Amino acid sequence: MTLDILIAEDELGILASLDFILKRAGWSVQSVFDGQAAIESVKKLSPKVLVLDVMLPKKSGFEVLKHLRKESESKDLPILILTAKGQKRDKELAKELGATAFITKPYANVEVVETVRSLLHKSKDIQGLK
Amino acid sequence: MRAPIGFRIRNQRKSLAISQARLAKTIGISASYLNLIEASKRDVGGALLQKIAKSLELNIEQLTGESEQRLITDLGEAFADPIMGEVNLSQSEIAQMVVRSPKMANSFVQLYRAYVDSNASNQVYSNRLRADPLFSELLHQVLSQVTAIRSSAEILETVGDLSVQESGRFLASIGHESRLMSDVAQTLIGHFDQTSQNRRSITPTRELDDYIIEEHNYFPLLEDAALSLRLEIVKFNRFDENALLEQLENKFSITLKNPNEKKSAKRNIDDKKKNISTQFEYCKKSKTVWFSGTSRASTRQFQLALLYAQLSVGDLIKAQSNDPFFTLGDTKKLAAKYIASYIAGAMIFPYDEFLQDVQDSQYDIDHLGQKYTASFEQVAHRLVTLRQKEASGVAFGFLRSDPAGRLTKHFPLPGLLLPNSGHACPLWAIYGAFASSEPIVRQVVRFADGSRYFFIAKTTSKRLSTFNSQRMNSSVMLACDINDAKNIVYSRGLDLENEDSDVEVGPSCRLCTLKHCVHRQEPALYPV
């Protein structure tokens, strides 16, 4: 079965609630806790959407983003960046590196669910084109 | 504009209820002459003015208006401040204000000074908060905890069919995150208490740092001054040690003491007491300069340029080091030293020409050193200041360490925390350079937040060594963002994209968030 969403987040409290709300919305979800594992899991599991925290151990979210955009299999993968760094500079950097969407912590659950929903649609469109 | 003396004499006389005739008699002049003085039709000064002042219980400054003049100038400055908006008072209106209500005018000036001081202080604080790594880290933790709490609370609030285990799990998560947040809040309060206690002891180095960051390490006024001074030197000669000596003699009658001669007796005794061996001496009295036989050409050139700058543009150095930004007396002294060195550096390495050479050589410091007869440290120093907006070089941070690992000099790079004293992370190239046989130590480092930098370091010596004078080694390091590394010759052969070979580092043990670092010597300031 294809995986819908991969979450890369090292804060366990946030991860538990993200996992719950996304599964409850009817999607299959798996999680990793650091940047290196995120890169490996994207390759292995081919998720439709990646929810990516910026402050991750081993490799930061920005480094993961940069890496994934260079790989042909993940260059179009819809990626939602979650960060407590809400400054304009970080948003610009995320955009520059190829993030599809950006949400600043603390967020409302519905905001995450709706953004992921639209990214899944986007993923479907991309798959359709292929 | 001065309030007239006669007016003040009459005012004070009346306020003391002394008649014109009585005062005239006391001071030994006719009443009609005193009348002329009070009507400002006769000048008054010397012994007579002193007598009048004494009889009217005033001091001379109050009568002549010197203190009022200062007040008028201060008020003029206050009313010229943009904060006063449309209030345009003329000089005569200000003078009248001072004459009629001196106490009120004085209070106004005091209030304005307090406002200026408080503004300067706010600026120092806001700069510090922006650059404070602990504050930034703790705020990040708070935001993460708030996110977990908010998200869990929303689930408990909006999902009606939660099982008992699920509810328990999210309630436990809220409890756990709240407790963590209390710990963070306490650390924050502790940090701020410490910060406010430290207010009186903000270090001059730190204050100067804030100033350098604020100005982006580039000072157009000083660059202009340096260029003019350089032109004075190169008018007839090329720019070198001999040309500097020649111009010092022409302009200030300063001559070079024979290097075989001893330095002045006083300096000799001072140095012996301090157990140091100086490389350079300038004696104001005899107008001579002296260099130790072991001094390097680069040191001699720099010291002569520094002396030339100090003597030629002393007023500019003084004015710049009196910037209201500096709230501590010691910072002003430190700033004066920094500014004079900045000018000397800019004289040796004229901005445009040097930038071109820098770019042509791809920041090859030793090559640049040979071209400009400069040491590695002097070139590195100048590279840090190539920050002119329209024509800038790579943004560098600079550090110097003694062989004991203590940091003795630093220039900040926004975004990278360079400790300004004590010790940096022991893994940094600046320390590796002491042990390495390589001429330059190169390093790609990664911090816990994922940011990556390129470090280069080299061990240098300020003077030639002899049996009696030991080498004075120090290690000099330049740091730049990883994205700039490709423009630098020293990155050749390194795979900058490959993060696997990065060295994981922190700023210093106290501020490092790496969890399992085997090199940790001190506990972190906050939980890792």
XYZ file of C-alpha atoms in Angstrom:
658
model
C 0.000 0.000 0.000
C 1.291 3.434 -0.855
C 2.011 5.695 2.077
C 0.054 8.964 2.142
C 2.052 11.012 4.609
C 5.526 10.881 6.137
C 6.090 13.123 9.167
C 9.614 14.195 10.147
C 9.384 15.697 13.646
C 11.503 15.187 16.769
C 9.166 16.781 19.355
C 7.158 13.814 20.619
C 4.192 15.891 21.864
C 3.732 17.465 18.438
C 4.314 14.190 16.635
C 1.605 12.381 18.657
C -1.052 14.942 17.802
C 0.000 15.238 14.143
C -0.103 11.458 13.770
C -3.563 11.368 15.356
C -5.213 14.164 13.341
C -3.816 12.988 10.012
C -4.761 9.332 10.589
C -8.204 10.431 11.733
C -8.625 12.303 8.464
C -8.300 8.891 6.829
C -4.711 8.853 5.616
C -1.908 6.398 6.190
C 0.898 8.009 8.228
C 4.440 7.090 9.264
C 6.958 9.091 11.280
C 10.688 9.642 11.570
C 12.634 11.679 14.137
C 15.624 13.131 12.301
C 16.641 14.605 8.971
C 18.758 11.700 7.786
C 15.919 9.224 8.424
C 13.553 11.534 6.517
C 15.736 11.340 3.393
C 16.063 7.557 3.644
C 12.343 7.024 4.295
C 11.269 9.183 1.381
C 13.391 6.989 -0.864
C 12.129 3.761 0.660
C 8.433 4.527 1.225
C 7.677 7.093 -1.526
C 5.066 9.023 0.488
C 2.604 11.274 -1.324
C 3.310 14.184 1.056
C 6.142 14.977 3.462
C 5.430 17.025 6.611
C 8.848 18.338 7.591
C 9.988 20.144 10.743
C 12.937 22.547 10.343
C 14.837 22.001 13.592
C 15.687 18.328 13.235
C 18.708 16.446 14.568
C 21.401 15.132 12.184
C 20.146 17.163 9.185
C 17.985 20.259 9.418
C 14.670 20.431 7.556
C 16.224 22.904 5.116
C 19.059 20.513 4.332
C 16.577 17.664 3.819
C 14.553 19.886 1.501
C 17.632 20.857 -0.480
C 18.690 17.226 -0.782
C 15.262 15.934 -1.851
C 14.866 18.567 -4.534
C 18.072 17.374 -6.157
C 16.883 13.765 -6.409
C 14.793 12.980 -9.459
C 12.306 10.764 -7.491
C 11.532 13.482 -4.951
C 11.962 16.686 -6.904
C 8.156 17.085 -7.242
C 7.174 15.616 -3.854
C 4.786 18.028 -2.079
C 6.534 19.138 1.115
C 4.909 21.023 3.981
C 7.433 22.818 6.186
C 6.533 23.180 9.874
C 8.611 25.579 11.873
C 8.725 27.690 14.980
C 10.936 30.045 13.005
C 8.292 32.268 11.488
C 10.546 35.023 10.243
C 10.252 36.268 6.713
C 13.813 35.140 6.025
C 12.966 31.505 6.838
C 9.843 31.561 4.690
C 11.838 32.959 1.819
C 14.552 30.363 2.298
C 11.966 27.540 2.407
C 10.394 28.842 -0.782
C 13.765 29.236 -2.451
C 14.708 25.655 -1.564
C 11.467 24.344 -3.039
C 8.968 23.943 -0.166
C 5.382 23.514 -1.390
C 3.728 24.940 1.745
C 4.832 26.544 5.011
C 3.057 26.613 8.405
C 4.344 28.395 11.488
C 4.032 26.837 14.951
C 1.815 27.065 16.944
C -0.850 26.182 14.375
C -4.496 25.117 14.438
C -4.967 21.402 13.643
C -7.467 22.192 10.931
C -4.856 24.324 9.157
C -2.489 21.353 8.942
C -5.222 18.950 7.839
C -6.509 21.259 5.115
C -3.030 22.061 3.823
C -2.149 18.361 3.683
C -5.430 17.678 1.912
C -4.607 20.201 -0.806
C -1.082 18.781 -1.131
C -2.488 15.271 -1.556
C -4.655 16.593 -4.386
C -1.580 18.136 -5.894
C 0.247 14.824 -5.556
C -2.640 13.085 -7.308
C -2.434 15.603 -10.148
C 1.311 15.041 -10.459
C 0.834 11.262 -10.458
C -1.885 11.720 -13.100
C 0.471 13.670 -15.321
C 3.104 10.986 -15.014
C 23.560 84.326 21.339
C 24.232 85.658 24.851
C 21.744 87.172 27.248
C 23.140 90.630 28.124
C 25.113 91.065 31.352
C 23.362 94.334 32.220
C 19.992 92.619 32.107
C 21.174 89.951 34.532
C 22.706 92.515 36.930
C 19.477 94.490 37.048
C 17.363 91.347 37.498
C 19.435 89.997 40.353
C 19.710 93.405 42.043
C 15.953 93.769 41.997
C 15.367 90.244 43.220
C 17.623 91.016 46.210
C 15.764 94.352 46.722
C 18.940 96.416 46.483
C 18.646 99.935 45.108
C 20.827 101.087 42.220
C 22.386 103.758 44.462
C 23.260 101.245 47.200
C 24.869 98.763 44.829
C 26.783 101.571 43.089
C 28.136 102.711 46.456
C 29.137 99.170 47.485
C 31.126 98.579 44.330
C 32.593 102.063 44.224
C 31.073 103.584 41.080
C 28.483 106.266 40.425
C 24.791 105.364 40.178
C 24.643 106.840 36.669
C 27.537 104.609 35.519
C 25.797 101.538 36.994
C 22.664 102.633 35.155
C 24.613 102.625 31.876
C 25.974 99.148 32.653
C 22.510 97.783 33.449
C 21.203 99.288 30.206
C 24.008 97.426 28.345
C 25.485 100.726 27.213
C 28.815 100.130 28.904
C 30.982 97.036 28.921
C 31.962 95.570 32.217
C 34.688 93.117 33.154
C 37.700 92.388 35.371
C 37.754 93.535 38.981
C 34.543 95.538 38.667
C 32.601 92.514 37.388
C 33.964 90.450 40.269
C 32.811 93.088 42.758
C 29.326 93.187 41.222
C 29.108 89.383 41.249
C 30.150 89.243 44.902
C 27.670 91.942 45.927
C 24.854 90.199 44.055
C 25.777 86.761 45.480
C 26.433 85.287 42.034
C 29.459 83.657 40.492
C 31.150 85.177 37.450
C 29.864 82.433 35.067
C 26.293 83.211 36.030
C 26.854 86.900 35.335
C 28.761 86.557 32.092
C 26.330 83.950 30.878
C 28.802 81.126 30.192
C 26.594 78.564 31.837
C 23.597 80.056 30.029
C 25.448 79.795 26.744
C 25.982 76.091 27.314
C 22.314 75.745 28.150
C 21.351 77.604 24.957
C 23.552 75.273 22.902
C 22.117 72.176 24.602
C 18.556 73.394 24.105
C 19.304 74.164 20.459
C 20.511 70.580 20.024
C 17.411 69.206 21.746
C 15.031 71.251 19.601
C 16.873 70.179 16.456
C 16.063 66.522 17.213
C 13.520 65.103 14.736
C 11.401 63.969 17.699
C 10.469 67.630 18.251
C 8.658 67.556 14.924
C 7.294 70.941 13.932
C 8.521 72.818 17.025
C 10.950 75.189 15.358
C 12.344 77.568 17.949
C 14.662 80.332 16.780
C 17.958 80.981 18.560
C 16.565 84.160 20.134
C 13.477 82.339 21.398
C 15.729 79.717 22.962
C 17.901 82.432 24.516
C 14.834 84.142 25.951
C 13.649 80.851 27.391
C 17.014 80.435 29.126
C 17.038 83.980 30.491
C 13.454 83.958 31.687
C 13.216 80.434 33.067
C 16.712 79.020 33.491
C 15.559 76.250 35.837
C 12.896 75.083 33.445
C 15.357 75.206 30.539
C 17.833 73.197 32.551
C 15.197 70.590 33.470
C 14.262 70.304 29.810
C 17.882 69.639 28.838
C 18.191 67.025 31.610
C 15.032 65.340 30.370
C 16.297 65.341 26.795
C 19.630 63.833 27.864
C 17.806 61.108 29.784
C 15.783 60.383 26.647
C 18.935 60.148 24.485
C 20.664 57.888 27.045
C 17.660 55.655 27.344
C 17.398 55.360 23.566
C 21.061 54.371 23.326
C 20.560 51.845 26.098
C 17.471 50.379 24.378
C 19.463 49.972 21.224
C 22.187 48.064 23.063
C 19.550 45.796 24.644
C 17.635 45.111 21.470
C 20.860 44.243 19.648
C 21.764 41.901 22.445
C 18.393 40.161 22.446
C 18.546 39.670 18.700
C 21.950 38.056 18.950
C 21.382 36.066 22.141
C 21.587 32.358 21.236
C 20.159 31.154 24.553
C 17.142 33.420 24.231
C 16.518 32.231 20.681
C 16.848 28.553 21.670
C 14.498 28.934 24.636
C 11.899 30.768 22.570
C 12.022 27.942 20.060
C 11.423 25.411 22.834
C 8.480 27.435 24.161
C 6.879 27.599 20.707
C 7.271 23.842 20.234
C 5.705 23.150 23.621
C 2.834 25.561 22.989
C 2.217 23.824 19.655
C 2.016 20.393 21.298
C -0.294 21.691 24.048
C -2.559 23.583 21.664
C -2.832 20.713 19.228
C -3.577 18.146 21.974
C -6.136 20.465 23.603
C -7.891 20.950 20.256
C -8.141 17.186 19.822
C -9.649 16.778 23.317
C -12.047 19.630 22.634
C -13.214 18.763 19.121
C -13.046 14.979 18.787
C -16.165 13.564 20.439
C -15.445 9.848 20.162
C -11.994 9.614 21.746
C -11.314 6.376 23.606
C -10.294 6.552 27.273
C -6.717 5.609 26.355
C -6.533 8.293 23.658
C -7.876 10.979 25.999
C -5.416 9.862 28.664
C -2.562 10.023 26.183
C -3.314 13.598 25.110
C -3.942 14.743 28.689
C -0.588 13.248 29.681
C 1.053 15.017 26.752
C -0.420 18.358 27.866
C 0.822 17.733 31.416
C 4.283 16.764 30.238
C 4.699 19.720 27.863
C 3.393 22.150 30.522
C 5.977 20.935 33.012
C 8.720 21.325 30.403
C 7.461 24.806 29.644
C 7.656 25.767 33.332
C 11.302 24.691 33.356
C 12.023 26.778 30.270
C 10.204 29.783 31.793
C 12.314 29.489 34.935
C 15.517 29.325 32.906
C 14.368 32.400 30.992
C 13.630 34.318 34.195
C 17.025 33.292 35.563
C 18.636 34.477 32.367
C 16.910 37.855 32.518
C 17.727 38.315 36.194
C 21.327 37.681 35.334
C 21.106 40.032 32.367
C 19.697 42.858 34.487
C 22.355 42.264 37.156
C 24.935 42.400 34.423
C 23.592 45.704 33.125
C 26.228 47.666 34.977
C 28.942 45.387 33.747
C 28.104 45.092 30.064
C 31.591 44.480 28.848
C 33.187 47.141 26.667
C 34.172 44.419 24.174
C 30.544 43.366 23.869
C 29.388 46.953 23.478
C 31.960 47.557 20.747
C 30.809 44.324 19.066
C 27.236 45.547 18.998
C 28.428 48.735 17.374
C 30.458 46.900 14.733
C 27.495 44.653 13.899
C 25.182 47.663 13.761
C 27.500 49.338 11.245
C 27.993 46.094 9.277
C 31.706 46.303 9.946
C 32.172 49.016 7.372
C 32.795 52.716 8.096
C 32.683 54.979 5.019
C 33.987 58.005 6.924
C 37.060 56.101 8.053
C 37.574 54.683 4.560
C 37.563 58.227 3.122
C 39.992 59.466 5.747
C 42.301 56.498 5.131
C 42.272 57.082 1.396
C 43.239 60.749 1.834
C 46.062 59.774 4.174
C 47.271 57.138 1.739
C 47.328 59.751 -1.026
C 49.529 61.958 1.151
C 51.986 59.079 1.411
C 51.961 57.962 -2.210
C 52.105 61.484 -3.653
C 55.822 61.123 -4.247
C 56.492 57.504 -3.413
C 54.880 54.101 -3.429
C 53.180 53.090 -0.198
C 55.666 51.318 2.037
C 57.575 51.597 5.289
C 60.111 54.075 3.908
C 57.479 56.315 2.378
C 55.611 56.364 5.674
C 58.792 57.294 7.548
C 59.562 60.038 5.051
C 56.084 61.530 5.361
C 56.168 61.267 9.181
C 59.362 63.313 9.091
C 57.972 65.864 6.605
C 54.673 66.361 8.352
C 55.459 65.794 12.030
C 59.287 65.973 12.208
C 59.356 62.411 13.496
C 62.513 60.427 12.865
C 63.504 56.814 13.176
C 65.777 55.893 16.028
C 68.652 53.625 15.117
C 67.393 50.069 15.633
C 70.623 49.239 17.436
C 69.890 51.903 20.029
C 68.055 50.809 23.119
C 64.492 51.897 23.614
C 63.869 54.703 26.075
C 65.018 54.041 29.629
C 61.495 54.462 30.990
C 59.950 52.041 28.491
C 62.760 49.603 29.182
C 62.018 49.649 32.900
C 58.234 49.443 32.273
C 58.664 46.478 29.968
C 60.952 44.693 32.389
C 58.412 45.199 35.141
C 55.677 43.787 32.953
C 57.983 41.079 31.634
C 57.182 41.954 28.034
C 59.250 42.739 25.032
C 57.770 45.459 22.822
C 58.271 45.676 19.079
C 57.600 49.373 18.638
C 57.889 52.585 20.570
C 56.934 56.165 19.810
C 58.431 58.838 22.052
C 56.373 62.026 21.916
C 59.066 64.060 23.657
C 61.958 63.229 21.364
C 59.701 62.721 18.334
C 61.288 59.408 17.505
C 60.063 55.971 16.621
C 61.928 52.813 17.492
C 61.513 49.224 16.337
C 62.898 46.068 17.818
C 65.355 44.261 15.548
C 63.032 41.239 15.566
C 59.996 43.126 14.289
C 58.621 42.061 10.925
C 58.247 44.399 7.935
C 54.465 43.997 8.137
C 54.468 45.082 11.803
C 56.645 48.106 11.051
C 54.464 49.222 8.146
C 51.276 48.810 10.166
C 52.610 50.621 13.259
C 53.824 53.551 11.141
C 50.482 53.796 9.347
C 48.720 53.656 12.718
C 50.892 56.440 14.118
C 50.380 58.542 10.999
C 46.601 58.100 11.309
C 46.568 58.908 15.026
C 48.557 62.095 14.489
C 46.775 63.222 11.319
C 43.131 62.478 12.082
C 43.101 62.395 15.880
C 39.982 64.570 15.958
C 38.067 62.175 13.743
C 39.130 59.196 15.877
C 38.043 61.049 19.011
C 34.702 62.096 17.523
C 33.919 58.563 16.317
C 34.846 56.982 19.618
C 32.502 59.406 21.392
C 29.510 57.981 19.544
C 26.475 58.067 21.865
C 26.122 54.332 21.242
C 28.946 53.768 23.733
C 27.630 53.941 27.270
C 30.808 52.845 29.029
C 33.959 54.918 29.354
C 36.167 51.924 28.620
C 34.315 51.214 25.388
C 35.317 54.649 24.130
C 38.992 53.857 24.733
C 38.591 50.492 23.055
C 36.699 52.075 20.166
C 39.434 54.692 19.661
C 41.964 51.876 19.346
C 39.739 49.936 16.976
C 39.030 53.007 14.818
C 42.714 53.960 14.551
C 43.573 50.385 13.539
C 40.717 50.376 11.050
C 42.129 53.504 9.393
C 45.645 52.060 9.345
C 44.300 48.885 7.728
C 42.355 50.868 5.154
C 45.493 52.909 4.368
C 47.523 49.781 3.683
C 44.731 48.031 1.756
C 42.780 50.694 -0.208
C 39.242 49.379 -0.580
C 38.629 49.145 -4.337
C 42.103 48.013 -5.328
C 42.245 45.466 -2.521
C 38.763 44.081 -3.261
C 39.788 43.552 -6.866
C 42.953 41.721 -5.793
C 40.967 39.692 -3.288
C 38.505 38.558 -5.935
C 41.223 37.893 -8.497
C 43.148 35.722 -6.051
C 39.999 34.126 -4.600
C 40.860 35.239 -1.087
C 44.373 33.792 -1.176
C 45.537 35.459 2.027
C 49.228 34.625 1.738
C 49.312 35.938 -1.834
C 47.637 39.164 -0.702
C 50.043 39.400 2.218
C 53.010 39.301 -0.140
C 51.560 41.946 -2.418
C 50.750 44.376 0.417
C 53.684 43.522 2.744
C 51.177 42.419 5.327
C 50.801 39.593 7.793
C 48.159 36.881 7.567
C 46.343 38.489 10.479
C 46.389 41.971 8.940
C 44.960 40.679 5.651
C 42.331 38.599 7.482
C 41.421 41.671 9.505
C 40.902 43.768 6.402
C 38.840 41.055 4.692
C 36.338 41.354 7.530
C 35.731 45.010 6.673
C 35.011 44.587 2.944
C 31.322 45.213 3.563
C 30.503 48.223 1.407
C 26.924 47.627 0.233
C 27.559 48.293 -3.440
C 30.862 46.419 -3.599
C 31.250 43.875 -0.865
C 33.397 40.814 -0.398
C 32.446 37.634 1.414
C 31.120 38.273 4.952
C 33.670 36.877 7.420
C 33.877 36.487 11.162
C 37.348 36.665 12.719
C 38.882 35.028 15.784
C 42.349 34.974 17.306
C 43.490 32.611 20.011
C 46.648 32.337 22.093
C 48.339 28.932 22.440
C 46.501 28.365 25.738
C 43.250 28.448 23.771
C 42.075 31.793 25.134
C 40.366 34.026 22.587
C 42.186 37.330 22.376
C 40.458 39.101 19.511
C 37.284 38.676 17.563
C 35.010 40.295 15.019
C 31.494 38.972 14.775
C 29.663 37.440 11.846
C 25.897 37.942 12.131
C 24.231 34.594 12.627
C 27.336 32.791 13.911
C 28.053 32.997 17.592
C 31.751 33.692 18.065
C 32.590 33.751 21.764
C 34.269 37.053 22.617
C 36.365 35.739 25.451
C 37.264 32.499 27.176
C 37.241 29.479 24.896
C 35.345 28.407 21.819
C 34.363 24.830 20.971
C 37.579 22.724 21.187
C 36.802 21.166 17.806
C 37.158 24.434 15.899
C 39.960 24.801 13.360
C 41.416 27.707 15.328
C 42.755 25.192 17.847
C 43.627 22.520 15.300
C 45.918 25.046 13.564
C 48.364 25.010 16.498
C 48.988 21.294 16.070
C 48.731 20.993 12.302
C 51.681 20.819 9.971
C 49.451 22.078 7.137
C 49.924 25.777 6.341
C 46.150 26.351 6.488
C 43.606 24.257 8.351
C 40.234 24.008 6.561
C 37.007 22.810 8.081
C 33.333 22.570 7.183
C 31.329 22.671 10.405
C 27.700 22.101 11.221
C 25.910 23.450 14.287
C 23.004 21.757 16.082
C 20.472 23.992 14.300
C 21.752 22.699 10.955
C 23.623 25.869 9.958
C 26.927 25.184 8.174
C 30.073 27.318 7.997
C 33.498 27.174 6.405
C 36.437 27.802 8.757
C 40.065 28.441 7.824
C 42.802 28.899 10.394
C 46.533 29.449 10.500
C 49.138 29.810 13.217
C 51.035 33.071 12.946
C 53.845 34.811 14.755
C 54.121 38.560 15.175
C 57.877 38.707 15.413
C 60.977 36.810 14.474
C 62.251 34.619 17.261
C 65.699 34.662 18.791
C 67.160 32.749 21.708
C 66.199 35.610 24.039
C 62.869 36.536 22.547
C 60.452 33.657 22.210
C 58.040 33.323 19.352
C 54.637 34.844 20.100
C 52.327 32.435 18.362
C 48.655 32.890 17.878
C 46.089 31.199 15.709
C 43.906 33.297 13.434
C 40.633 31.988 12.058
C 38.178 33.276 9.466
C 34.629 31.939 9.290
C 32.087 32.349 6.504
C 28.741 30.905 5.516
C 29.023 27.607 3.644
C 27.342 29.169 0.615
C 30.289 31.575 0.223
C 32.961 28.876 0.537
C 33.010 28.090 -3.184
C 34.430 31.589 -3.854
C 37.423 30.927 -1.650
C 40.585 29.273 -2.877
C 40.924 27.200 0.292
C 37.742 25.260 -0.461
C 39.341 23.704 -3.538
C 39.149 19.922 -3.456
C 36.503 19.856 -0.724
C 33.063 18.393 -1.419
C 31.051 21.256 0.071
C 27.716 19.641 -0.754
C 28.481 16.452 1.121
C 27.276 17.046 4.656
C 28.408 13.635 5.891
C 31.956 14.868 6.349
C 30.922 17.993 8.296
C 32.403 18.388 11.752
C 29.561 18.727 14.261
C 30.382 21.618 16.591
C 28.851 24.115 18.996
C 29.754 27.716 19.838
C 31.203 26.744 23.240
C 30.329 23.986 25.702
C 28.070 26.271 27.755
C 26.014 27.242 24.715
C 26.159 23.953 22.847
C 23.058 21.815 22.395
C 24.772 18.674 21.079
C 23.545 15.824 23.224
C 26.308 13.254 23.133
C 29.490 15.208 22.439
C 32.508 13.408 23.868
C 34.466 16.682 23.860
C 32.114 18.437 26.285
C 34.117 20.037 29.114
C 31.381 22.053 30.803
C 27.649 21.470 31.288
C 25.320 23.345 28.942
C 23.476 26.401 30.257
C 20.156 24.796 29.442
C 19.006 21.166 29.284
C 20.122 19.190 26.208
